[in-house]
């Protein structure tokens, strides 16, 4: 197991070799023990040379064929539903060995995903070692962490089997001696209550959504929040440079991003150059367009297909994760052997606008929000696409700045960007409402769509039907 972590001296070729071995293993395992994959791959040759020879798997398929996807025949959806309906079971092992997490259910009912204990343990250890320890705080940080009591506070949704909560409860159950060293604080609690709890608990490190950390940084700036964390982990939402800098500056410590999902745990950790490096010895990530065709490095994808090489109980092979990503064309200067990428937003959040030659152009959410949040004092920008020619923007500012001046600067910068790409007649409207929080997930979406279903969704449904 130790070779899973020692990667600093590995070469890219060694990592690729390890990836290929594990890929072959998970495909054979899925073919043998998962009735779904057995059926899906039935017409394909026994030896698979390239992952792209296999069909992608979509969320509707996972939902529909849940029982058949799982490789342990005892698992069935009704039983899992009954298990998660009991709040006492959060973080407890289902069938004495599996972790159950559910999606937040922003697009419908929360859907369960099952992880085996191997993937839970490997996933969390890799994140800690490859992320924080080797890149951000080092051994000196660990010593500071323990000197400060080694308490960790996670700001997340309380209740339910959402991944953050379920993984935290699982960890507390597996490590009873460390039970008091980890605390969950609800992001739906009033800010004063969160501040009060954090001051009382005095954590040595905190983690949560960047939007949540920005609000806490404002409290720290106002002198109400007293904590002095050694580091901060940013998860669950897009992280703009401005947000990260503001959080680091106010807390006086390092803040770094992790990329993951309910289905796949943490897959990537940010490096000092600002790129996310995904553990390519345990995952395969393929940036693809709306027809699941490969997208070259340097270009923004429509979505990303994820193959999880560590979780055998519910194999996800070429699973449509739904995030738009961009891979770095050249090796990252940080020297990591793992591929470098950026998450550009959810595929549903991509903004489509009209150019002067009559074509439509898609813009990744991260681009516009980076432009808006690049203006001094803007802590958060949220865009609502009202139509193909009208974008409404909600802002959260530092109170000392004048809104009119900030807004003029934002419009100038966005219009300049539009001009470069020949985008015409787009009206920018300032909303006097603050950014809206999703009341189920607690996240602040970067883009809200008030426009009709895009062409892309029709294409995807047709592809799904082929493998239905
Ligand atoms: Zn890097």
Short mmCIF file of C-alpha atoms and ligand atoms in Angstrom, two decimals:
data_model
loop_
_atom_site.label_atom_id
_atom_site.label_comp_id
_atom_site.label_asym_id
_atom_site.label_seq_id
_atom_site.Cartn_x
_atom_site.Cartn_y
_atom_site.Cartn_z
CA UNK A 1 0.00 0.00 0.00
CA UNK A 2 2.90 2.32 0.71
CA UNK A 3 3.69 2.56 -3.03
CA UNK A 4 0.35 4.29 -3.41
CA UNK A 5 1.74 7.36 -1.68
CA UNK A 6 5.41 7.45 -2.61
CA UNK A 7 5.17 9.20 -5.93
CA UNK A 8 7.67 12.01 -5.69
CA UNK A 9 10.39 9.92 -7.23
CA UNK A 10 8.07 8.15 -9.69
CA UNK A 11 8.26 9.09 -13.30
CA UNK A 12 5.23 9.83 -15.45
CA UNK A 13 5.81 6.49 -17.21
CA UNK A 14 5.67 4.58 -13.93
CA UNK A 15 2.43 6.32 -12.96
CA UNK A 16 0.93 5.52 -16.37
CA UNK A 17 2.01 1.88 -16.01
CA UNK A 18 0.33 1.67 -12.62
CA UNK A 19 -2.78 3.31 -14.05
CA UNK A 20 -2.99 0.81 -16.93
CA UNK A 21 -2.61 -2.19 -14.60
CA UNK A 22 -5.36 -0.95 -12.30
CA UNK A 23 -7.54 -0.02 -15.26
CA UNK A 24 -7.34 -3.56 -16.67
CA UNK A 25 -8.06 -4.92 -13.21
CA UNK A 26 -11.19 -2.82 -12.59
CA UNK A 27 -12.56 -3.53 -16.09
CA UNK A 28 -12.14 -7.31 -15.65
CA UNK A 29 -13.58 -7.13 -12.14
CA UNK A 30 -16.61 -5.15 -13.34
CA UNK A 31 -17.13 -7.54 -16.24
CA UNK A 32 -17.08 -10.53 -13.93
CA UNK A 33 -19.06 -9.29 -10.92
CA UNK A 34 -21.29 -6.43 -12.14
CA UNK A 35 -24.26 -7.62 -14.24
CA UNK A 36 -24.60 -4.11 -15.67
CA UNK A 37 -21.05 -3.92 -17.06
CA UNK A 38 -21.25 -7.54 -18.18
CA UNK A 39 -24.25 -6.56 -20.30
CA UNK A 40 -22.81 -3.20 -21.41
CA UNK A 41 -19.50 -4.72 -22.57
CA UNK A 42 -20.98 -7.96 -23.92
CA UNK A 43 -20.27 -7.12 -27.57
CA UNK A 44 -16.73 -5.91 -26.93
CA UNK A 45 -13.48 -7.89 -27.19
CA UNK A 46 -12.05 -9.41 -24.00
CA UNK A 47 -8.90 -7.32 -24.23
CA UNK A 48 -9.56 -3.59 -24.09
CA UNK A 49 -6.65 -1.53 -25.39
CA UNK A 50 -8.01 1.94 -24.83
CA UNK A 51 -10.50 3.19 -22.30
CA UNK A 52 -12.23 5.12 -25.08
CA UNK A 53 -13.24 1.76 -26.63
CA UNK A 54 -15.75 1.48 -23.78
CA UNK A 55 -19.09 3.34 -23.75
CA UNK A 56 -19.57 6.16 -21.23
CA UNK A 57 -21.91 5.69 -18.28
CA UNK A 58 -24.41 8.40 -17.34
CA UNK A 59 -26.15 9.40 -14.11
CA UNK A 60 -29.58 8.18 -15.31
CA UNK A 61 -28.03 4.76 -16.01
CA UNK A 62 -26.48 4.59 -12.55
CA UNK A 63 -29.83 5.44 -11.03
CA UNK A 64 -31.76 2.95 -13.14
CA UNK A 65 -29.34 0.01 -12.85
CA UNK A 66 -28.07 0.61 -9.31
CA UNK A 67 -28.51 -3.04 -8.17
CA UNK A 68 -26.87 -4.43 -11.31
CA UNK A 69 -23.92 -2.03 -11.15
CA UNK A 70 -22.93 -3.06 -7.63
CA UNK A 71 -20.57 -6.06 -7.59
CA UNK A 72 -21.83 -7.36 -4.25
CA UNK A 73 -25.12 -9.07 -5.09
CA UNK A 74 -26.51 -8.52 -1.57
CA UNK A 75 -26.69 -4.77 -2.18
CA UNK A 76 -30.01 -3.51 -3.46
CA UNK A 77 -31.46 -0.04 -3.79
CA UNK A 78 -34.47 -0.59 -1.52
CA UNK A 79 -32.27 -1.91 1.25
CA UNK A 80 -29.86 1.03 0.87
CA UNK A 81 -32.82 3.45 0.93
CA UNK A 82 -34.05 1.87 4.11
CA UNK A 83 -30.54 2.09 5.64
CA UNK A 84 -30.15 5.79 4.82
CA UNK A 85 -33.66 6.65 6.00
CA UNK A 86 -32.39 6.16 9.56
CA UNK A 87 -30.38 9.24 10.65
CA UNK A 88 -28.60 7.05 13.23
CA UNK A 89 -26.84 5.30 10.35
CA UNK A 90 -24.87 8.32 9.07
CA UNK A 91 -21.24 7.18 8.69
CA UNK A 92 -22.05 3.66 9.93
CA UNK A 93 -20.91 0.77 7.80
CA UNK A 94 -23.69 -0.56 5.59
CA UNK A 95 -23.59 -4.39 5.66
CA UNK A 96 -20.74 -3.89 8.16
CA UNK A 97 -18.30 -2.87 5.43
CA UNK A 98 -19.49 -0.14 3.07
CA UNK A 99 -19.75 3.63 3.26
CA UNK A 100 -22.95 5.07 1.82
CA UNK A 101 -23.00 8.70 0.66
CA UNK A 102 -25.79 10.48 -1.14
CA UNK A 103 -25.70 13.35 -3.59
CA UNK A 104 -27.22 16.56 -2.27
CA UNK A 105 -30.24 16.06 -4.49
CA UNK A 106 -30.25 19.54 -6.02
CA UNK A 107 -31.48 18.00 -9.27
CA UNK A 108 -34.03 15.66 -7.67
CA UNK A 109 -33.94 12.95 -5.04
CA UNK A 110 -30.55 12.31 -3.35
CA UNK A 111 -28.93 9.29 -4.99
CA UNK A 112 -26.81 6.84 -2.98
CA UNK A 113 -23.27 5.77 -3.88
CA UNK A 114 -21.41 2.93 -2.17
CA UNK A 115 -17.68 2.84 -1.42
CA UNK A 116 -15.69 -0.07 -0.06
CA UNK A 117 -13.44 0.51 2.96
CA UNK A 118 -10.30 0.16 0.79
CA UNK A 119 -11.31 3.13 -1.36
CA UNK A 120 -12.40 5.20 1.65
CA UNK A 121 -9.08 4.64 3.41
CA UNK A 122 -6.88 5.05 0.33
CA UNK A 123 -8.85 8.10 -0.85
CA UNK A 124 -8.54 10.03 2.38
CA UNK A 125 -4.88 9.07 3.00
CA UNK A 126 -3.82 10.07 -0.51
CA UNK A 127 -5.50 13.43 -0.14
CA UNK A 128 -3.76 14.16 3.13
CA UNK A 129 -0.32 13.03 1.98
CA UNK A 130 -0.25 14.21 -1.63
CA UNK A 131 -2.10 17.40 -0.87
CA UNK A 132 -1.51 19.15 2.39
CA UNK A 133 1.53 17.33 3.72
CA UNK A 134 3.80 17.30 0.68
CA UNK A 135 2.70 20.53 -0.96
CA UNK A 136 1.25 22.99 1.47
CA UNK A 137 2.17 22.75 5.12
CA UNK A 138 4.87 20.06 5.36
CA UNK A 139 6.18 18.53 8.56
CA UNK A 140 6.53 21.93 10.17
CA UNK A 141 2.80 22.48 9.57
CA UNK A 142 1.99 19.10 11.13
CA UNK A 143 3.94 20.09 14.25
CA UNK A 144 2.10 23.43 14.38
CA UNK A 145 -1.17 21.57 13.88
CA UNK A 146 -0.53 19.31 16.89
CA UNK A 147 0.79 22.19 18.97
CA UNK A 148 -2.54 23.91 18.31
CA UNK A 149 -4.52 20.86 19.45
CA UNK A 150 -4.97 19.19 16.04
CA UNK A 151 -8.68 19.96 16.00
CA UNK A 152 -10.34 20.17 12.58
CA UNK A 153 -13.66 21.89 11.87
CA UNK A 154 -15.62 21.13 8.72
CA UNK A 155 -18.31 23.58 7.64
CA UNK A 156 -20.86 21.57 5.71
CA UNK A 157 -24.48 20.47 5.66
CA UNK A 158 -25.48 18.75 8.88
CA UNK A 159 -27.69 15.67 8.77
CA UNK A 160 -28.29 13.32 5.87
CA UNK A 161 -25.70 11.07 4.29
CA UNK A 162 -24.02 13.79 2.22
CA UNK A 163 -20.43 12.92 1.48
CA UNK A 164 -18.70 15.40 3.83
CA UNK A 165 -20.82 14.42 6.83
CA UNK A 166 -20.85 10.69 6.11
CA UNK A 167 -17.06 10.55 5.61
CA UNK A 168 -16.51 12.57 8.79
CA UNK A 169 -18.76 10.28 10.86
CA UNK A 170 -17.10 7.23 9.30
CA UNK A 171 -13.68 8.61 10.34
CA UNK A 172 -14.91 9.29 13.91
CA UNK A 173 -16.25 5.75 14.11
CA UNK A 174 -13.00 4.23 12.82
CA UNK A 175 -10.83 6.45 15.05
CA UNK A 176 -12.70 6.79 18.36
CA UNK A 177 -9.56 8.21 20.00
CA UNK A 178 -9.73 11.18 17.59
CA UNK A 179 -13.46 11.76 18.00
CA UNK A 180 -13.07 15.12 19.72
CA UNK A 181 -10.56 16.27 17.14
CA UNK A 182 -13.09 16.71 14.39
CA UNK A 183 -16.22 18.83 14.46
CA UNK A 184 -18.98 19.54 11.99
CA UNK A 185 -20.51 23.01 11.90
CA UNK A 186 -23.65 23.56 9.84
CA UNK A 187 -23.38 26.08 7.01
CA UNK A 188 -27.11 26.67 7.40
CA UNK A 189 -26.61 28.01 10.93
CA UNK A 190 -26.58 31.77 11.30
CA UNK A 191 -23.12 33.26 10.82
CA UNK A 192 -23.01 34.48 14.45
CA UNK A 193 -23.61 30.92 15.62
CA UNK A 194 -20.86 29.54 13.34
CA UNK A 195 -18.47 32.19 14.66
CA UNK A 196 -19.41 31.41 18.26
CA UNK A 197 -18.90 27.67 17.78
CA UNK A 198 -15.58 28.15 16.00
CA UNK A 199 -14.29 30.51 18.70
CA UNK A 200 -15.26 27.99 21.36
CA UNK A 201 -13.83 24.97 19.54
CA UNK A 202 -10.69 26.84 18.37
CA UNK A 203 -9.75 24.50 15.49
CA UNK A 204 -6.19 24.18 14.21
CA UNK A 205 -7.50 23.72 10.65
CA UNK A 206 -10.82 24.30 8.88
CA UNK A 207 -12.41 23.16 5.65
CA UNK A 208 -15.52 23.92 3.62
CA UNK A 209 -16.96 25.77 0.65
CA UNK A 210 -14.98 28.87 -0.46
CA UNK A 211 -18.20 30.95 -0.10
CA UNK A 212 -18.38 29.88 3.53
CA UNK A 213 -14.69 30.68 4.11
CA UNK A 214 -15.12 34.14 2.55
CA UNK A 215 -17.94 34.90 5.00
CA UNK A 216 -15.76 33.73 7.89
CA UNK A 217 -12.83 35.80 6.61
CA UNK A 218 -15.09 38.86 6.78
CA UNK A 219 -15.90 37.97 10.39
CA UNK A 220 -12.20 37.60 11.12
CA UNK A 221 -11.57 40.99 9.50
CA UNK A 222 -14.25 42.52 11.71
CA UNK A 223 -12.54 41.02 14.76
CA UNK A 224 -15.42 38.76 15.77
CA UNK A 225 -13.79 35.48 14.70
CA UNK A 226 -10.67 34.76 16.75
CA UNK A 227 -9.39 31.43 15.36
CA UNK A 228 -5.89 31.09 13.86
CA UNK A 229 -5.92 28.00 11.64
CA UNK A 230 -2.68 26.49 10.35
CA UNK A 231 -4.33 25.78 6.98
CA UNK A 232 -7.72 25.93 5.24
CA UNK A 233 -9.11 23.42 2.74
CA UNK A 234 -11.46 24.72 0.04
CA UNK A 235 -13.90 22.18 -1.41
CA UNK A 236 -17.22 21.83 -3.19
CA UNK A 237 -17.31 25.06 -5.21
CA UNK A 238 -15.13 26.76 -7.83
CA UNK A 239 -12.27 28.66 -6.27
CA UNK A 240 -11.27 31.93 -7.88
CA UNK A 241 -7.79 33.41 -7.34
CA UNK A 242 -9.29 36.44 -5.65
CA UNK A 243 -11.24 34.32 -3.16
CA UNK A 244 -8.21 32.21 -2.30
CA UNK A 245 -5.98 35.28 -1.87
CA UNK A 246 -8.52 37.04 0.33
CA UNK A 247 -8.96 34.00 2.57
CA UNK A 248 -5.19 33.48 2.89
CA UNK A 249 -4.53 37.13 3.54
CA UNK A 250 -7.15 37.53 6.26
CA UNK A 251 -6.44 34.25 8.05
CA UNK A 252 -2.68 34.58 7.55
CA UNK A 253 -2.35 30.93 6.54
CA UNK A 254 -2.35 28.79 3.45
CA UNK A 255 -5.64 27.84 1.76
CA UNK A 256 -5.75 25.18 -0.93
CA UNK A 257 -8.33 23.57 -3.14
CA UNK A 258 -9.39 19.94 -3.38
CA UNK A 259 -11.52 18.58 -6.22
CA UNK A 260 -13.80 15.64 -5.70
CA UNK A 261 -17.38 14.44 -5.79
CA UNK A 262 -19.79 12.31 -3.81
CA UNK A 263 -19.30 9.49 -6.28
CA UNK A 264 -15.50 9.55 -6.36
CA UNK A 265 -14.25 11.15 -3.12
CA UNK A 266 -11.30 13.57 -3.52
CA UNK A 267 -9.58 13.15 -6.89
CA UNK A 268 -7.28 16.17 -7.14
CA UNK A 269 -5.37 18.62 -5.01
CA UNK A 270 -4.14 22.08 -5.93
CA UNK A 271 -0.42 22.79 -6.35
CA UNK A 272 1.49 25.98 -5.60
CA UNK A 273 1.15 27.02 -9.26
CA UNK A 274 -2.62 27.05 -8.89
CA UNK A 275 -3.38 23.88 -10.88
CA UNK A 276 -5.26 20.82 -9.67
CA UNK A 277 -3.31 17.57 -10.04
CA UNK A 278 -5.43 14.47 -10.07
CA UNK A 279 -4.11 11.13 -8.79
CA UNK A 280 -3.81 9.47 -12.18
CA UNK A 281 -2.64 6.20 -10.64
CA UNK A 282 -6.08 5.85 -8.99
CA UNK A 283 -8.34 7.70 -11.45
CA UNK A 284 -8.60 8.34 -15.16
CA UNK A 285 -10.12 11.64 -16.16
CA UNK A 286 -11.06 12.27 -19.78
CA UNK A 287 -12.12 15.76 -20.89
CA UNK A 288 -14.82 15.33 -23.56
CA UNK A 289 -17.33 17.33 -25.60
CA UNK A 290 -21.12 16.94 -25.53
CA UNK A 291 -20.89 13.83 -27.69
CA UNK A 292 -18.25 12.32 -25.38
CA UNK A 293 -15.48 12.85 -27.95
CA UNK A 294 -12.02 13.80 -26.56
CA UNK A 295 -11.23 17.47 -26.11
CA UNK A 296 -7.55 18.49 -26.56
CA UNK A 297 -5.51 19.81 -23.65
CA UNK A 298 -5.79 23.58 -23.35
CA UNK A 299 -9.46 23.59 -24.41
CA UNK A 300 -12.47 23.70 -22.11
CA UNK A 301 -14.44 20.46 -22.12
CA UNK A 302 -18.19 20.04 -21.91
CA UNK A 303 -17.85 17.39 -19.22
CA UNK A 304 -15.31 14.94 -17.81
CA UNK A 305 -15.53 11.14 -17.79
CA UNK A 306 -14.13 9.63 -14.61
CA UNK A 307 -12.90 6.08 -14.16
CA UNK A 308 -12.40 5.21 -10.52
CA UNK A 309 -9.64 2.61 -10.11
CA UNK A 310 -9.98 2.10 -6.38
CA UNK A 311 -13.65 1.37 -5.64
CA UNK A 312 -14.66 -2.13 -6.68
CA UNK A 313 -18.04 -2.41 -4.99
CA UNK A 314 -19.70 0.14 -7.28
CA UNK A 315 -17.41 0.50 -10.29
CA UNK A 316 -17.62 3.79 -12.16
CA UNK A 317 -15.99 3.39 -15.55
CA UNK A 318 -16.10 6.39 -17.92
CA UNK A 319 -18.71 7.98 -15.69
CA UNK A 320 -20.06 11.36 -16.79
CA UNK A 321 -19.14 13.51 -13.81
CA UNK A 322 -20.77 16.64 -15.25
CA UNK A 323 -17.90 19.08 -14.65
CA UNK A 324 -16.38 21.20 -17.37
CA UNK A 325 -12.57 21.03 -17.10
CA UNK A 326 -9.44 22.24 -18.88
CA UNK A 327 -6.20 20.25 -18.91
CA UNK A 328 -2.85 22.03 -18.96
CA UNK A 329 -1.17 21.41 -22.34
CA UNK A 330 2.40 21.45 -21.01
CA UNK A 331 3.82 19.90 -17.81
CA UNK A 332 3.24 21.97 -14.69
CA UNK A 333 6.27 23.85 -13.39
CA UNK A 334 5.60 22.50 -9.88
CA UNK A 335 7.15 19.21 -11.08
CA UNK A 336 4.19 16.95 -10.21
CA UNK A 337 4.01 13.68 -12.12
CA UNK A 338 0.21 13.91 -12.14
CA UNK A 339 -1.79 15.69 -14.89
CA UNK A 340 -2.66 19.34 -14.24
CA UNK A 341 -6.17 20.65 -14.76
CA UNK A 342 -8.68 23.32 -13.79
CA UNK A 343 -12.36 22.88 -13.09
CA UNK A 344 -14.24 25.48 -15.14
CA UNK A 345 -17.75 24.90 -13.72
CA UNK A 346 -20.68 22.55 -13.98
CA UNK A 347 -21.67 21.72 -17.56
CA UNK A 348 -25.17 23.05 -16.85
CA UNK A 349 -23.61 26.39 -15.92
CA UNK A 350 -21.89 27.04 -19.25
CA UNK A 351 -23.10 30.34 -20.72
CA UNK A 352 -23.95 30.41 -24.42
CA UNK A 353 -23.93 33.80 -26.19
CA UNK A 354 -24.27 35.04 -29.75
CA UNK A 355 -21.31 36.34 -31.80
CA UNK A 356 -21.46 38.98 -34.54
CA UNK A 357 -21.12 36.36 -37.29
CA UNK A 358 -24.26 34.62 -36.01
CA UNK A 359 -22.57 31.71 -34.22
CA UNK A 360 -23.04 30.69 -30.63
CA UNK A 361 -20.06 30.69 -28.30
CA UNK A 362 -19.88 28.83 -24.99
CA UNK A 363 -18.14 30.46 -22.06
CA UNK A 364 -17.00 28.53 -19.01
CA UNK A 365 -18.43 29.92 -15.76
CA UNK A 366 -14.98 30.28 -14.18
CA UNK A 367 -13.85 32.76 -16.87
CA UNK A 368 -16.52 35.40 -16.27
CA UNK A 369 -16.46 35.00 -12.53
CA UNK A 370 -12.64 35.32 -12.46
CA UNK A 371 -13.00 38.57 -14.43
CA UNK A 372 -15.64 39.94 -12.02
CA UNK A 373 -13.86 38.76 -8.88
CA UNK A 374 -10.58 40.15 -10.26
CA UNK A 375 -11.92 43.64 -9.51
CA UNK A 376 -10.74 44.82 -6.12
CA UNK A 377 -13.25 44.35 -3.29
CA UNK A 378 -15.44 41.77 -5.11
CA UNK A 379 -15.66 38.73 -2.84
CA UNK A 380 -18.26 36.83 -4.81
CA UNK A 381 -20.00 37.24 -8.16
CA UNK A 382 -22.98 35.21 -9.31
CA UNK A 383 -24.30 35.39 -12.85
CA UNK A 384 -27.89 34.72 -13.87
CA UNK A 385 -28.32 34.14 -17.58
CA UNK A 386 -31.74 35.62 -18.29
CA UNK A 387 -31.52 35.19 -22.07
CA UNK A 388 -28.86 34.91 -24.79
CA UNK A 389 -28.44 38.69 -24.56
CA UNK A 390 -28.98 39.47 -20.88
CA UNK A 391 -26.75 38.57 -17.92
CA UNK A 392 -27.67 39.71 -14.43
CA UNK A 393 -24.87 39.82 -11.85
CA UNK A 394 -25.17 39.62 -8.06
CA UNK A 395 -22.22 40.79 -6.02
CA UNK A 396 -20.82 40.49 -2.54
CA UNK A 397 -18.35 43.29 -1.83
CA UNK A 398 -16.10 44.44 0.93
CA UNK A 399 -18.17 47.23 2.50
CA UNK A 400 -15.58 49.99 2.12
CA UNK A 401 -15.81 50.11 -1.66
CA UNK A 402 -18.35 52.07 -3.67
CA UNK A 403 -20.66 49.84 -5.69
CA UNK A 404 -20.96 52.21 -8.67
CA UNK A 405 -17.20 52.34 -9.25
CA UNK A 406 -16.84 48.56 -8.83
CA UNK A 407 -19.72 47.87 -11.20
CA UNK A 408 -18.32 50.16 -13.92
CA UNK A 409 -14.97 48.36 -13.67
CA UNK A 410 -16.64 44.93 -13.93
CA UNK A 411 -18.66 45.99 -17.01
CA UNK A 412 -15.54 47.41 -18.70
CA UNK A 413 -13.56 44.21 -18.14
CA UNK A 414 -16.37 41.84 -19.21
CA UNK A 415 -17.22 43.94 -22.29
CA UNK A 416 -13.55 43.97 -23.28
CA UNK A 417 -13.53 40.17 -23.05
CA UNK A 418 -16.74 39.96 -25.12
CA UNK A 419 -15.24 42.25 -27.75
CA UNK A 420 -12.19 39.99 -28.15
CA UNK A 421 -14.48 37.08 -29.00
CA UNK A 422 -16.87 39.07 -31.18
CA UNK A 423 -19.76 38.70 -28.74
CA UNK A 424 -22.33 41.38 -29.36
CA UNK A 425 -25.41 42.96 -27.82
CA UNK A 426 -25.05 41.40 -24.39
CA UNK A 427 -26.51 43.57 -21.69
CA UNK A 428 -25.03 43.37 -18.19
CA UNK A 429 -27.44 44.20 -15.40
CA UNK A 430 -26.51 44.72 -11.77
CA UNK A 431 -28.76 42.98 -9.29
CA UNK A 432 -29.20 44.63 -5.91
CA UNK A 433 -29.81 41.23 -4.32
CA UNK A 434 -26.88 39.39 -2.70
CA UNK A 435 -25.69 36.08 -4.29
CA UNK A 436 -28.26 33.30 -3.83
CA UNK A 437 -27.47 30.15 -1.89
CA UNK A 438 -28.85 26.80 -2.96
CA UNK A 439 -31.01 25.83 0.00
CA UNK A 440 -30.39 22.09 -0.44
CA UNK A 441 -26.64 21.90 -1.04
CA UNK A 442 -25.70 25.13 0.74
CA UNK A 443 -23.51 26.05 -2.25
CA UNK A 444 -23.48 29.34 -4.13
CA UNK A 445 -23.75 28.44 -7.82
CA UNK A 446 -21.59 30.61 -10.07
CA UNK A 447 -24.16 30.66 -12.83
CA UNK A 448 -27.93 30.38 -12.56
CA UNK A 449 -29.77 29.61 -15.78
CA UNK A 450 -33.09 31.27 -16.43
CA UNK A 451 -33.02 30.15 -20.07
CA UNK A 452 -34.53 27.12 -21.72
CA UNK A 453 -32.95 23.64 -22.02
CA UNK A 454 -29.91 23.86 -24.28
CA UNK A 455 -29.24 21.87 -27.42
CA UNK A 456 -26.45 20.05 -25.57
CA UNK A 457 -28.88 18.26 -23.28
CA UNK A 458 -30.80 16.84 -26.23
CA UNK A 459 -27.61 15.45 -27.73
CA UNK A 460 -26.63 13.83 -24.45
CA UNK A 461 -29.98 12.14 -24.00
CA UNK A 462 -29.66 10.57 -27.45
CA UNK A 463 -26.26 9.19 -26.58
CA UNK A 464 -27.63 7.81 -23.35
CA UNK A 465 -30.37 6.02 -25.24
CA UNK A 466 -27.77 4.08 -27.25
CA UNK A 467 -26.59 2.35 -24.11
CA UNK A 468 -29.92 2.22 -22.37
ZN1 LIG B 1 1.41 21.96 -10.52
#
